[in-house]
PDB file of C-alpha atoms in Angstrom:
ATOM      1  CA  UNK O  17      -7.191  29.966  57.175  1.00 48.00           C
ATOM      2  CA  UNK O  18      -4.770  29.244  60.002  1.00 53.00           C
ATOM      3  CA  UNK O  19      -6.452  25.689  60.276  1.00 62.00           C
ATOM      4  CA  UNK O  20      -6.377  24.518  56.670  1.00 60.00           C
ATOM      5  CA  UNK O  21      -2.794  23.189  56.670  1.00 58.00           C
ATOM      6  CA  UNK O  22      -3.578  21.260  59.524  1.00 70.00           C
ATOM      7  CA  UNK O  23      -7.239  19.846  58.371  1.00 73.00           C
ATOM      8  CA  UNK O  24      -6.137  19.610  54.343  1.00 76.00           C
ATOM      9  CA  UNK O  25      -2.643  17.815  53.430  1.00 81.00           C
ATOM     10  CA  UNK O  26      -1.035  15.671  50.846  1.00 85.00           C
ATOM     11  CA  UNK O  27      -4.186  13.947  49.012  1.00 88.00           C
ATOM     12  CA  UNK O  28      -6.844  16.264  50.672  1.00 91.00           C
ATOM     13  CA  UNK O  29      -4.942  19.377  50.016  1.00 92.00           C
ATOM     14  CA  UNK O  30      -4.482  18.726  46.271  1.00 95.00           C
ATOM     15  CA  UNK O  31      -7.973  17.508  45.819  1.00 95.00           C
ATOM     16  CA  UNK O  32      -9.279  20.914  47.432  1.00 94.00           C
ATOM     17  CA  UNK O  33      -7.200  22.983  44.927  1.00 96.00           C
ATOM     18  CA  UNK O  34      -7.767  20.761  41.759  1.00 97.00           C
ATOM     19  CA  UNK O  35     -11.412  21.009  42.814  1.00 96.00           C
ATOM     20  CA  UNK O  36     -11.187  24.315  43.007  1.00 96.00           C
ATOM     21  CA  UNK O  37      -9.748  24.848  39.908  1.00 97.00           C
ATOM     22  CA  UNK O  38     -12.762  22.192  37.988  1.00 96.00           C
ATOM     23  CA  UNK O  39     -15.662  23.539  39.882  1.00 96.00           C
ATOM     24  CA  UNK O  40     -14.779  27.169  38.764  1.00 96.00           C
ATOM     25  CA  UNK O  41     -13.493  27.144  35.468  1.00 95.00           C
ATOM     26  CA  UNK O  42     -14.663  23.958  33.399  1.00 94.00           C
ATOM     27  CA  UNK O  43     -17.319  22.540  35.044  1.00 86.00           C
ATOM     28  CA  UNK O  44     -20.838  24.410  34.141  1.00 74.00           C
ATOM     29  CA  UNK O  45     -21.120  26.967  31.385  1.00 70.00           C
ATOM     30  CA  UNK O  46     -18.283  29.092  30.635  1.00 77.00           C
ATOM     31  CA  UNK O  47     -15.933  29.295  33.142  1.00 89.00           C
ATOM     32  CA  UNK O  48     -15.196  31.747  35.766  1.00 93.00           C
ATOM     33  CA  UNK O  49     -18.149  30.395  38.342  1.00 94.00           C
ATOM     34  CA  UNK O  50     -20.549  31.464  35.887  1.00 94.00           C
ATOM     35  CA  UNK O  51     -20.841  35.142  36.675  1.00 96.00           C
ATOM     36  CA  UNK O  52     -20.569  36.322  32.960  1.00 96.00           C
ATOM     37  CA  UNK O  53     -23.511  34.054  32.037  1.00 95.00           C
ATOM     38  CA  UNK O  54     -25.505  35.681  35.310  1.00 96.00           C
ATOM     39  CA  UNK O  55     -23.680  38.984  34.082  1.00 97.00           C
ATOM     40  CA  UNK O  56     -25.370  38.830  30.678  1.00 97.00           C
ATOM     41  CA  UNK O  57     -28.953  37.756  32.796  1.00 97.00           C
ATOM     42  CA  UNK O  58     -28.610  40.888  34.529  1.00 97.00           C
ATOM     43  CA  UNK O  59     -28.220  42.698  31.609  1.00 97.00           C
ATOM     44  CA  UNK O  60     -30.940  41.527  29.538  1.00 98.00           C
ATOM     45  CA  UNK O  61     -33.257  41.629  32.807  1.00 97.00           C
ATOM     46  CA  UNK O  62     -32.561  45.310  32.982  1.00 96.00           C
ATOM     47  CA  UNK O  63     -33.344  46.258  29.906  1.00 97.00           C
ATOM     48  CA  UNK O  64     -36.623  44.221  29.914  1.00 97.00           C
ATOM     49  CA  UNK O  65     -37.361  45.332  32.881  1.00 96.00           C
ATOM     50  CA  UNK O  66     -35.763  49.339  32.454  1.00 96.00           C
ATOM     51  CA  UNK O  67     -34.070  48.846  35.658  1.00 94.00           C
ATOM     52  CA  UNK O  68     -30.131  50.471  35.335  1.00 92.00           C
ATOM     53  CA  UNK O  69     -29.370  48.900  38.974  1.00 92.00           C
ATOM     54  CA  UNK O  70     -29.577  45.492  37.250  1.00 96.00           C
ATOM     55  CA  UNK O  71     -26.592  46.949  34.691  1.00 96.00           C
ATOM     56  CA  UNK O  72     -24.529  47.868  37.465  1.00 95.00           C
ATOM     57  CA  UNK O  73     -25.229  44.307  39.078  1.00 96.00           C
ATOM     58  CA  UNK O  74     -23.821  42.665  36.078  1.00 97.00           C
ATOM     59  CA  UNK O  75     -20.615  44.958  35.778  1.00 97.00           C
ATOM     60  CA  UNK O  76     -19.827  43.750  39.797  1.00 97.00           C
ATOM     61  CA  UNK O  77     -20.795  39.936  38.529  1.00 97.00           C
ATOM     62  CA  UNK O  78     -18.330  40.623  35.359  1.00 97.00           C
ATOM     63  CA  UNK O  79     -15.084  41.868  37.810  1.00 98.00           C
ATOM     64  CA  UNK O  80     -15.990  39.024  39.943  1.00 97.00           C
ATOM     65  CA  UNK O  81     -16.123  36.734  37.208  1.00 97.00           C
ATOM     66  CA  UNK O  82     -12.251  37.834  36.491  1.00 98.00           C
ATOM     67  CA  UNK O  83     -10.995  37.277  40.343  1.00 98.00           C
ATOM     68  CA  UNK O  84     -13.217  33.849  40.189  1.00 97.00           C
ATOM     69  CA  UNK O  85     -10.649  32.716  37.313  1.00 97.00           C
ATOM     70  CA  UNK O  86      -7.651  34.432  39.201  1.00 97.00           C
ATOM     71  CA  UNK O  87      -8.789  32.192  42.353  1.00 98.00           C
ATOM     72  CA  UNK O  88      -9.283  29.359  39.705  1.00 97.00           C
ATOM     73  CA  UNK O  89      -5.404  29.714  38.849  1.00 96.00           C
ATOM     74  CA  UNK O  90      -4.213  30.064  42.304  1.00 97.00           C
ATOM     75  CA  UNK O  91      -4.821  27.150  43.323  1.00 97.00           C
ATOM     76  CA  UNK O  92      -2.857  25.629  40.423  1.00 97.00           C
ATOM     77  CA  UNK O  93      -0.420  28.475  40.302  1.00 96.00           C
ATOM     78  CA  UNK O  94       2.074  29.182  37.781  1.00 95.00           C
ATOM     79  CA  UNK O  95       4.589  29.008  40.065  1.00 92.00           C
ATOM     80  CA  UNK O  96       4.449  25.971  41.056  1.00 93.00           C
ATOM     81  CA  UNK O  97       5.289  23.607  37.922  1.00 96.00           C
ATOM     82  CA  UNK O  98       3.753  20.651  38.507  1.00 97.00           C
ATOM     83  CA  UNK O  99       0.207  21.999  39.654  1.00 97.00           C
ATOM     84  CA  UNK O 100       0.675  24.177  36.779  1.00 97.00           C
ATOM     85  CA  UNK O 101       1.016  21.709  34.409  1.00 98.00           C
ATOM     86  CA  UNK O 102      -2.145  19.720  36.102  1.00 98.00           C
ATOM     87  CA  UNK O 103      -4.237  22.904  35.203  1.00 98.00           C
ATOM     88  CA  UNK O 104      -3.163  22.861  31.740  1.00 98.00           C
ATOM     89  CA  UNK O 105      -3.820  19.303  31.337  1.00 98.00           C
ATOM     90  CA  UNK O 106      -6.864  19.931  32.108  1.00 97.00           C
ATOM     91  CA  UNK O 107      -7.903  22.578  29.877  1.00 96.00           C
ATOM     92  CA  UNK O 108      -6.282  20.609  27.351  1.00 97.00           C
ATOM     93  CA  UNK O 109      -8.866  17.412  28.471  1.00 97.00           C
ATOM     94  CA  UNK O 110     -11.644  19.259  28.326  1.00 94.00           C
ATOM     95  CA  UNK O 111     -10.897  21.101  24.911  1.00 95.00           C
ATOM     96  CA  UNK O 112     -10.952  17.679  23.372  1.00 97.00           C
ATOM     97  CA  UNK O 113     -14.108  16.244  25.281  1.00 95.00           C
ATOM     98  CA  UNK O 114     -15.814  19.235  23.907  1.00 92.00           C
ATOM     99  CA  UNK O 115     -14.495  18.964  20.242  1.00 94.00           C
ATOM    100  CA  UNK O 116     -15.419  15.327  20.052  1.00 94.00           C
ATOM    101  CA  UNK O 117     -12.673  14.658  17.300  1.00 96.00           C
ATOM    102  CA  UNK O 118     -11.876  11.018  16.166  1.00 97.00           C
ATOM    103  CA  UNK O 119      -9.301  10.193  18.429  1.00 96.00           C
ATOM    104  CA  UNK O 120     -10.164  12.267  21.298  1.00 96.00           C
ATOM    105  CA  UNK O 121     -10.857   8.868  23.608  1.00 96.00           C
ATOM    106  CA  UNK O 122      -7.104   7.882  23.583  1.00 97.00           C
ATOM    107  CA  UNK O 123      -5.809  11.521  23.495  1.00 98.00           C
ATOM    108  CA  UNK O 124      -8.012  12.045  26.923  1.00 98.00           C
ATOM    109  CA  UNK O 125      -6.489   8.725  27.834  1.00 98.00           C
ATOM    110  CA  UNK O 126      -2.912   9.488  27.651  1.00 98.00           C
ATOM    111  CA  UNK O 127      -3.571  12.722  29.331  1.00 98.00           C
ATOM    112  CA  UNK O 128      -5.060  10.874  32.278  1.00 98.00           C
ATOM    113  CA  UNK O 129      -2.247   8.953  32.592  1.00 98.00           C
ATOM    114  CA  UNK O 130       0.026  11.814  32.921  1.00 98.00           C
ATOM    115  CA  UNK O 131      -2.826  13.571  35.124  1.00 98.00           C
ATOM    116  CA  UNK O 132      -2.550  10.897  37.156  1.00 97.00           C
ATOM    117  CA  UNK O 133       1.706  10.698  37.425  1.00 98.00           C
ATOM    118  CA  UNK O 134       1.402  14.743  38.120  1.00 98.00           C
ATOM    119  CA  UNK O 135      -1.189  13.992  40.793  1.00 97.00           C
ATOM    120  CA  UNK O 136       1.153  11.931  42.742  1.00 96.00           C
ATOM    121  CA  UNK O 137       4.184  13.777  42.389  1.00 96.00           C
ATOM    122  CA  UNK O 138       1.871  17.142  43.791  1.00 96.00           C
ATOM    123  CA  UNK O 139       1.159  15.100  46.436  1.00 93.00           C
ATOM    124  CA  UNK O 140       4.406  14.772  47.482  1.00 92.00           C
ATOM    125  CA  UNK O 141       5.346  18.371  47.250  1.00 90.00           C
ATOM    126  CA  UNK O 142       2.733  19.486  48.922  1.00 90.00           C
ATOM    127  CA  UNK O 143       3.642  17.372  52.139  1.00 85.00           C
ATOM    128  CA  UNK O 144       7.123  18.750  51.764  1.00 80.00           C
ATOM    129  CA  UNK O 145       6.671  22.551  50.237  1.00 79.00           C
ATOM    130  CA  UNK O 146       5.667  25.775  52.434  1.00 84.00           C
ATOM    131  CA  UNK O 147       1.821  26.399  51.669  1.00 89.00           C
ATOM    132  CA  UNK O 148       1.659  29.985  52.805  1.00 88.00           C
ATOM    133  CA  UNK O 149       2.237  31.799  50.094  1.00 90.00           C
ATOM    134  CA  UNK O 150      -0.193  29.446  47.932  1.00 92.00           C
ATOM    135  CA  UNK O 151      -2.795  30.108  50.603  1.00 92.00           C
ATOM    136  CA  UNK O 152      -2.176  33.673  51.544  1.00 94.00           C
ATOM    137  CA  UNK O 153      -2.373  34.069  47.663  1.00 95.00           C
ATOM    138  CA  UNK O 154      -6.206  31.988  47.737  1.00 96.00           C
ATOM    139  CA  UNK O 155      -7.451  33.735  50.904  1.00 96.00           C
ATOM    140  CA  UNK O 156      -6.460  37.575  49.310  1.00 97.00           C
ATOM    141  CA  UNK O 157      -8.354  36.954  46.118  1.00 98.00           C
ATOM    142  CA  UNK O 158     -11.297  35.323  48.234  1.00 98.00           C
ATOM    143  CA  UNK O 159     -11.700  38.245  50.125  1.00 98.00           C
ATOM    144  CA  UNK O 160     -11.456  40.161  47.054  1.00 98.00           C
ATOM    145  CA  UNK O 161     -13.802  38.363  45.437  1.00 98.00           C
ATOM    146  CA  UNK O 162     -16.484  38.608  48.392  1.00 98.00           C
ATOM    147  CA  UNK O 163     -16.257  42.334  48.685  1.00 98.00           C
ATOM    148  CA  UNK O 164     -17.462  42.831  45.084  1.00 98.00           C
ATOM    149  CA  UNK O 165     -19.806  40.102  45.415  1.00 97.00           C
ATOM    150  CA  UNK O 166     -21.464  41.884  48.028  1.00 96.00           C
ATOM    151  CA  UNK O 167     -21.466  45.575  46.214  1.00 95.00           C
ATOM    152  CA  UNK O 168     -23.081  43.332  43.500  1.00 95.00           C
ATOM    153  CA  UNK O 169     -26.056  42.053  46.081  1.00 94.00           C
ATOM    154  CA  UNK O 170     -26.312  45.160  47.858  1.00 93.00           C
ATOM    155  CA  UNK O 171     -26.992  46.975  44.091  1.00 89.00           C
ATOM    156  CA  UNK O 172     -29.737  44.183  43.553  1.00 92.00           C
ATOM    157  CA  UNK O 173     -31.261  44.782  46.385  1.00 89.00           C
ATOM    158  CA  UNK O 174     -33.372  47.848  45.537  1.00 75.00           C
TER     159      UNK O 174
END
């Protein structure tokens, strides 16, 4: 990723990771880029089907599942306090969408407001702040990631 700092800063940088983040663990079904719900396919296709390779597909598509969420979190790591809080926000957003309590509107209001103050203060830091250990972190679990994902395909491939 020797390129990304130079292509992705500021704005574009922080909309990368916070997309990152969405796309993987709240947007769609159940977090994790949906490999426990293609996990639990697998397993019901094999035993429909009798087919144990299927099981083992699913266990890969579980442990990738995990790293998924540990990519998820990297980009808005723990370590860094104000994408950290962003991430939590965030959870905390989509908690109450899905609860549909009275009240939720204004609580996901306020919350956007703050979203929105955090958002602009990550900006900053991220023009300022030395990105390799955020991206070294991303690009490790990515690679991770791919070489299960690809024990996973090779086991489906029978």
């Amino acid at each position: 990723m020797p390129k990304l700092p130079e292509q992705f800063q500021g704005l574009n940088l922080l909309g990368c990771l916070f997309n990152t983040f969405i796309y993987i663990e709240i947007s769609g079904t159940g977090g994790s880029a949906f490999r426990p719900m293609y996990a639990k396919f697998l397993d019901e296709a094999s035993e429909i089907l009798s087919e144990y390779q299927l099981k083992e597909g699913a266990e890969r598509f579980r442990d990738s599942g995990k790293i998924w969420s540990e990519i998820a979190a990297s980009a808005l790591p723990d370590f860094w306090p104000t994408l950290k809080r962003i991430r939590e926000l965030s959870f905390e957003k989509n908690r109450i969408f899905e609860e549909q309590k009275i009240g939720a509107l204004e609580r996901m209001r306020n919350i956007n407001i703050e979203l929105d103050n955090l958002m602009k203060e990550a900006e900053k830091d991220l023009q300022k702040k030395e990105l390799a250990a955020l991206l070294d972190d991303l690009k490790y679990k990515i690679f991770k990631c791919y070489a299960i994902e690809e024990q996973a395909f090779k086991m489906l491939s029978f």
